[in-house]
PDB file of C-alpha atoms in Angstrom:
ATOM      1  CA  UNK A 503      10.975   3.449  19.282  1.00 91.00           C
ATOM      2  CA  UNK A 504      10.480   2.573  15.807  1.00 90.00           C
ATOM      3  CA  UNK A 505       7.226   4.778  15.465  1.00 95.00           C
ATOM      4  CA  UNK A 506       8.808   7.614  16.909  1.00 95.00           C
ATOM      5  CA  UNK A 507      11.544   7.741  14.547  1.00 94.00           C
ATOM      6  CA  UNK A 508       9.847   7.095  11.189  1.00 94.00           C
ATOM      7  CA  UNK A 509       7.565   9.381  12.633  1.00 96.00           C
ATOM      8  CA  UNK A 510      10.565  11.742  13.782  1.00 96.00           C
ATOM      9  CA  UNK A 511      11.968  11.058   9.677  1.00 95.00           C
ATOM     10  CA  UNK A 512       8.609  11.473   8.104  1.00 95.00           C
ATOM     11  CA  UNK A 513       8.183  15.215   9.615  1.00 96.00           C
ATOM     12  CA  UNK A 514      11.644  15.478   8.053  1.00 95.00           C
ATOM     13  CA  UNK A 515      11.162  14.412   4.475  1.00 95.00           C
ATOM     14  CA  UNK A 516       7.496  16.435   5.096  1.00 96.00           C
ATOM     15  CA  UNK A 517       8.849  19.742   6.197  1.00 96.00           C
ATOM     16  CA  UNK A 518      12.231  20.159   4.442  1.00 95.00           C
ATOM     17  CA  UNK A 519      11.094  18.402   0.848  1.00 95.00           C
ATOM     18  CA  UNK A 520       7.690  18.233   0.601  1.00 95.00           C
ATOM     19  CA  UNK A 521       7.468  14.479   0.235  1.00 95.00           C
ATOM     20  CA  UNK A 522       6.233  11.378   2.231  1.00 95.00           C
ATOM     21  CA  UNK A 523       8.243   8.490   3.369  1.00 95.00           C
ATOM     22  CA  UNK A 524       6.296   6.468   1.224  1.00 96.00           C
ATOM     23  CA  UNK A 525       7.458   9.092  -2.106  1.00 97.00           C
ATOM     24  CA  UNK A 526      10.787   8.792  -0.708  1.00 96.00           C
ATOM     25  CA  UNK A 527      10.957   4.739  -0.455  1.00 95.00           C
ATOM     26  CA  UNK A 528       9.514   4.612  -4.236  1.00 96.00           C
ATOM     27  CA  UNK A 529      11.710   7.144  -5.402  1.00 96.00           C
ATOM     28  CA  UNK A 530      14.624   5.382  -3.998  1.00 94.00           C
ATOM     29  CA  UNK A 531      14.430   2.175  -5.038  1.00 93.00           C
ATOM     30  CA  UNK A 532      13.937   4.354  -8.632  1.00 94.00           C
ATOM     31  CA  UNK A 533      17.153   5.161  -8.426  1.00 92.00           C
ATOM     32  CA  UNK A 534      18.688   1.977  -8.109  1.00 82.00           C
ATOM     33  CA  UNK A 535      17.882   1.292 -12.107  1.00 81.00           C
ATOM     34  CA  UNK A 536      19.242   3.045 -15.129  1.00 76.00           C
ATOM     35  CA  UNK A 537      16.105   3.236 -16.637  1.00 78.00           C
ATOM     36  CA  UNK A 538      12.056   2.106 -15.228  1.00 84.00           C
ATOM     37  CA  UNK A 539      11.243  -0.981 -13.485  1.00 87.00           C
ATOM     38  CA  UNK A 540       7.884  -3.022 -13.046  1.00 89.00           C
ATOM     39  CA  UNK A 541       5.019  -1.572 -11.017  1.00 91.00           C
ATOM     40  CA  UNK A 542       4.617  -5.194  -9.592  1.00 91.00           C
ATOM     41  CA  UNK A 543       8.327  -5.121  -9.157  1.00 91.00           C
ATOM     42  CA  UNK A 544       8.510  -2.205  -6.440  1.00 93.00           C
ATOM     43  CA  UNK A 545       5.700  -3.350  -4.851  1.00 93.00           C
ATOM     44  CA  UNK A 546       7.238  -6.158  -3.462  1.00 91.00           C
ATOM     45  CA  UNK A 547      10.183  -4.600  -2.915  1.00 90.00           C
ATOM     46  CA  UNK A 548       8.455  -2.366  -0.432  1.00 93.00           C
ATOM     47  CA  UNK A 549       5.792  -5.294   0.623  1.00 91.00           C
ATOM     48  CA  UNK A 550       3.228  -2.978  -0.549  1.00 94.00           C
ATOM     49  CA  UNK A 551      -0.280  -4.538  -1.937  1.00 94.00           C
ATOM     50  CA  UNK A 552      -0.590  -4.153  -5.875  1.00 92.00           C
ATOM     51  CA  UNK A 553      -3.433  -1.415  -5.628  1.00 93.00           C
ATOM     52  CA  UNK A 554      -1.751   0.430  -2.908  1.00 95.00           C
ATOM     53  CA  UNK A 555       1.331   1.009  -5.087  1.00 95.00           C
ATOM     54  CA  UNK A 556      -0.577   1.720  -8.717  1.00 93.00           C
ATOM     55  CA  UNK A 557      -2.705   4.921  -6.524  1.00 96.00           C
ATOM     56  CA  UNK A 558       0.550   5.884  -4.463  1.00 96.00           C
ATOM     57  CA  UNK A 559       2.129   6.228  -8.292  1.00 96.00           C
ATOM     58  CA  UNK A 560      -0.867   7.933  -9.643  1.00 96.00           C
ATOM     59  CA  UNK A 561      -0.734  10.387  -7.123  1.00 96.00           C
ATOM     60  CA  UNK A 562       3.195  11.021  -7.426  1.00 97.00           C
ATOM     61  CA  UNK A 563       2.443  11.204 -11.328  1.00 97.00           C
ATOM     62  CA  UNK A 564       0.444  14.143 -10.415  1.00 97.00           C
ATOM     63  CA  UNK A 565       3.513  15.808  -8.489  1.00 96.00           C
ATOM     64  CA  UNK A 566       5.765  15.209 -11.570  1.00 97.00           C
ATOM     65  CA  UNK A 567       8.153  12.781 -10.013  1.00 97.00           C
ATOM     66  CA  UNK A 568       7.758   9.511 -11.609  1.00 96.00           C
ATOM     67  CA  UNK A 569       6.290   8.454 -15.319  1.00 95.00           C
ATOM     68  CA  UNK A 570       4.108   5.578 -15.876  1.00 92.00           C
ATOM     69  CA  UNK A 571       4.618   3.664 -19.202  1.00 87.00           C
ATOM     70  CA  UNK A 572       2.445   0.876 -20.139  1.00 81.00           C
ATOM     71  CA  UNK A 573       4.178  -2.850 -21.074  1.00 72.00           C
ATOM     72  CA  UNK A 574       3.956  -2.802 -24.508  1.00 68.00           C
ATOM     73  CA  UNK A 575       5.182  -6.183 -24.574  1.00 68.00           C
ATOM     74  CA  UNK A 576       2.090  -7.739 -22.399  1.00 64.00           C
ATOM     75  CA  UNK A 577      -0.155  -5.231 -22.136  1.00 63.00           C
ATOM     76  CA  UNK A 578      -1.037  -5.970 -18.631  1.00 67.00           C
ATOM     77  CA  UNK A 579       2.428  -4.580 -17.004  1.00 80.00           C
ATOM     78  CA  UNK A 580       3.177  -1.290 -15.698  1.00 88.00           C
ATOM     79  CA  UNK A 581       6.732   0.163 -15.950  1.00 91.00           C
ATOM     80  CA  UNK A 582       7.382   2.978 -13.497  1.00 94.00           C
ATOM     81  CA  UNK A 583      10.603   5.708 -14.260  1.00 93.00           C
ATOM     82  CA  UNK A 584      11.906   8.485 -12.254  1.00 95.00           C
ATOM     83  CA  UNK A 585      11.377  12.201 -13.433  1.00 95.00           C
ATOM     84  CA  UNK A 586      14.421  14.436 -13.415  1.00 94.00           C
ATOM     85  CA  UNK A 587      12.219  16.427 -10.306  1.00 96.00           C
ATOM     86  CA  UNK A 588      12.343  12.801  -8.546  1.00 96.00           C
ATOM     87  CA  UNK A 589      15.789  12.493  -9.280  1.00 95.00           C
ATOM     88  CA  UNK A 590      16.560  15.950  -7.747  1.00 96.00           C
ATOM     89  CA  UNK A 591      14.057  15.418  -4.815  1.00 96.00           C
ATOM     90  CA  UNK A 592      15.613  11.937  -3.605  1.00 96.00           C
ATOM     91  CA  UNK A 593      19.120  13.299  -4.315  1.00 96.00           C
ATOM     92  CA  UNK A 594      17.959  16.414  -1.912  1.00 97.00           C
ATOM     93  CA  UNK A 595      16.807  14.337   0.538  1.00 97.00           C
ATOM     94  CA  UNK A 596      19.063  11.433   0.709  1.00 96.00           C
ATOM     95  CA  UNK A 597      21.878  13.216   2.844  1.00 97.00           C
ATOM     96  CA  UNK A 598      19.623  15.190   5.154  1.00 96.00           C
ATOM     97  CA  UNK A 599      17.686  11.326   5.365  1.00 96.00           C
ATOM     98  CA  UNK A 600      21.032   9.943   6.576  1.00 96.00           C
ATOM     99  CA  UNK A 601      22.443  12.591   8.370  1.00 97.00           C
ATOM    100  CA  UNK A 602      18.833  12.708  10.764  1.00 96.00           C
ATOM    101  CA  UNK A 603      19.420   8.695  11.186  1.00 95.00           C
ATOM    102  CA  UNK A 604      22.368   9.055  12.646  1.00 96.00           C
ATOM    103  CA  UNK A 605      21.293  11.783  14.790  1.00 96.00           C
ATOM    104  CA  UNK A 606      17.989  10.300  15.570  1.00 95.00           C
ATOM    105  CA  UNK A 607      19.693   6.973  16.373  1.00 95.00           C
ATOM    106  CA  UNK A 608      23.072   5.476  15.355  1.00 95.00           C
ATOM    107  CA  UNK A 609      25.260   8.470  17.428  1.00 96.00           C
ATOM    108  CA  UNK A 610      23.595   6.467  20.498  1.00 96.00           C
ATOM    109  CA  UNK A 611      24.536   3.275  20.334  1.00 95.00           C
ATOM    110  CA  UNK A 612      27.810   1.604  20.301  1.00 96.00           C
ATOM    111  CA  UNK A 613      29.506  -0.608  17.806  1.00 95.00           C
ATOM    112  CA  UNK A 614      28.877  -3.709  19.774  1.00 97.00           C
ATOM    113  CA  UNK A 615      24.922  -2.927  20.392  1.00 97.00           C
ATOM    114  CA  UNK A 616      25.316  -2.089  16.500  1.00 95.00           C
ATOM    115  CA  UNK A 617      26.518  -5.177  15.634  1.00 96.00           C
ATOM    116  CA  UNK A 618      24.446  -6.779  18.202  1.00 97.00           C
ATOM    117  CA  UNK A 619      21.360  -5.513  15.968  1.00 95.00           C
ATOM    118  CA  UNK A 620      22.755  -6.542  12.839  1.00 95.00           C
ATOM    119  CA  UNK A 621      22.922  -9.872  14.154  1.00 96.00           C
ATOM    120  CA  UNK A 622      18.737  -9.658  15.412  1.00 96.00           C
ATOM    121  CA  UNK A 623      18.532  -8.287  12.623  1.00 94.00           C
ATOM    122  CA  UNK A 624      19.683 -10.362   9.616  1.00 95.00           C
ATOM    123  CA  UNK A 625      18.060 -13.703  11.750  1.00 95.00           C
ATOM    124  CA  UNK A 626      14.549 -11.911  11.340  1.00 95.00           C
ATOM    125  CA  UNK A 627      15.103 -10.214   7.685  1.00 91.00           C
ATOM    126  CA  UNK A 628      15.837 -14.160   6.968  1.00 93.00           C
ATOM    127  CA  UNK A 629      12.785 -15.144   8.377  1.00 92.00           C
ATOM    128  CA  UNK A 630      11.078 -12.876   6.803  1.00 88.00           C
ATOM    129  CA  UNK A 631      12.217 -13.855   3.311  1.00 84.00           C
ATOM    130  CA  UNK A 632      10.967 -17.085   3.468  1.00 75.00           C
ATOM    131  CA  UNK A 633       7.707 -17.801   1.998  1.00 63.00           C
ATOM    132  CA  UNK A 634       5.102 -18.419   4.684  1.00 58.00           C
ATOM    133  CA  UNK A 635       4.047 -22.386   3.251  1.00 49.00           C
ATOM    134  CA  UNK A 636       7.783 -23.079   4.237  1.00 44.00           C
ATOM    135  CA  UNK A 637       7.892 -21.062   7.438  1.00 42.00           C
ATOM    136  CA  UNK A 638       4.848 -23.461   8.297  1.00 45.00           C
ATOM    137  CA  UNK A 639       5.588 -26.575   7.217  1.00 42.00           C
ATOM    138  CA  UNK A 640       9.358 -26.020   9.579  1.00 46.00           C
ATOM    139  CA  UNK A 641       7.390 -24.907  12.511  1.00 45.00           C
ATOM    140  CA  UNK A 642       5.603 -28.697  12.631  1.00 40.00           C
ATOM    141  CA  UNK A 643       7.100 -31.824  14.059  1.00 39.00           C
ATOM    142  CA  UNK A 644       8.392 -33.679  11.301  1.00 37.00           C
ATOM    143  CA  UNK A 645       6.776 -36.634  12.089  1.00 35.00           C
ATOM    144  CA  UNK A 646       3.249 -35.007  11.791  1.00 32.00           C
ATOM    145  CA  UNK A 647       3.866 -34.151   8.297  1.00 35.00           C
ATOM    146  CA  UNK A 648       4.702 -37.753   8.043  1.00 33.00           C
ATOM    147  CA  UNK A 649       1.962 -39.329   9.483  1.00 35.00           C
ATOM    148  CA  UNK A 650      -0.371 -37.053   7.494  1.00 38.00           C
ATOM    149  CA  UNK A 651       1.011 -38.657   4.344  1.00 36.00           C
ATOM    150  CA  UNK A 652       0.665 -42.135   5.303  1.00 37.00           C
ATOM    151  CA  UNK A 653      -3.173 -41.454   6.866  1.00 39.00           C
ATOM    152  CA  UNK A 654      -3.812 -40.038   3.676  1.00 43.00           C
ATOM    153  CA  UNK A 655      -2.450 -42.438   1.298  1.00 43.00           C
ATOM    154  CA  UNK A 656      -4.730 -45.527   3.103  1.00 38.00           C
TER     155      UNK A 656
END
């Protein structure tokens, strides 16, 4: 289901405004600052690997929808702001984004199965925001951890 609609969405964003889901991800969480945010900054946002998100902005440089300013603070940093043509783009997009969601999906469930999945879903979103050394460490017995440390200490 989930590959069908992203894939369903994608066409969308494709078709009726020439960009990519991936354009339209980066370009919104542009949006959500008043002015440019970290490269490294988005890219965890989106889970995206470092590399994948510095060519994904080179490439929407190109288009004219974001600017790429370097850190003149560290010199290592990238800062990443949204073009007025970015602005207009995601702003274009956005309603015809939401309105094809609920079409796609939402109209066909009910409130219960809604809140049913808000329930799954928050449980696995928490999950998910745990680092993995923690998510490890709670999956073993506590008493193995233990008796690693006193093995270990002998």
């Amino acid at each position: 289901m989930n590959e069908r609609l992203m894939g369903r969405l994608s066409r969308l964003l494709q078709t009726e405004f020439n960009v990519s889901p991936a354009d339209f991800a980066v370009l919104a969480e542009l949006t959500d600052v008043p002015d440019r945010r970290r490269l490294l900054d988005i890219a965890r946002a989106l889970e995206w690997e470092k590399s994948r998100m510095s060519h994904h902005i080179t490439r929407m440089v190109q288009r004219g929808l974001v600017v790429r300013d370097e850190c003149a603070e560290d010199g290592r940093g990238t800062f990443v702001a949204i073009t007025d043509e970015g602005r207009a783009v995601v702003e274009a997009a956005a309603p015809r984004h939401v309105k094809a969601v609920r079409e796609l999906f939402l109209d066909h469930v009910t409130p219960s199965e809604l809140r049913l999945l808000a329930r799954i879903s928050e449980r696995v979103m928490e999950k998910l925001g745990e680092e993995p050394a923690s998510r490890e460490r709670a999956a073993r017995p506590a008493s193995c951890g233990r008796r690693e440390r006193r093995r270990g200490g002998r």
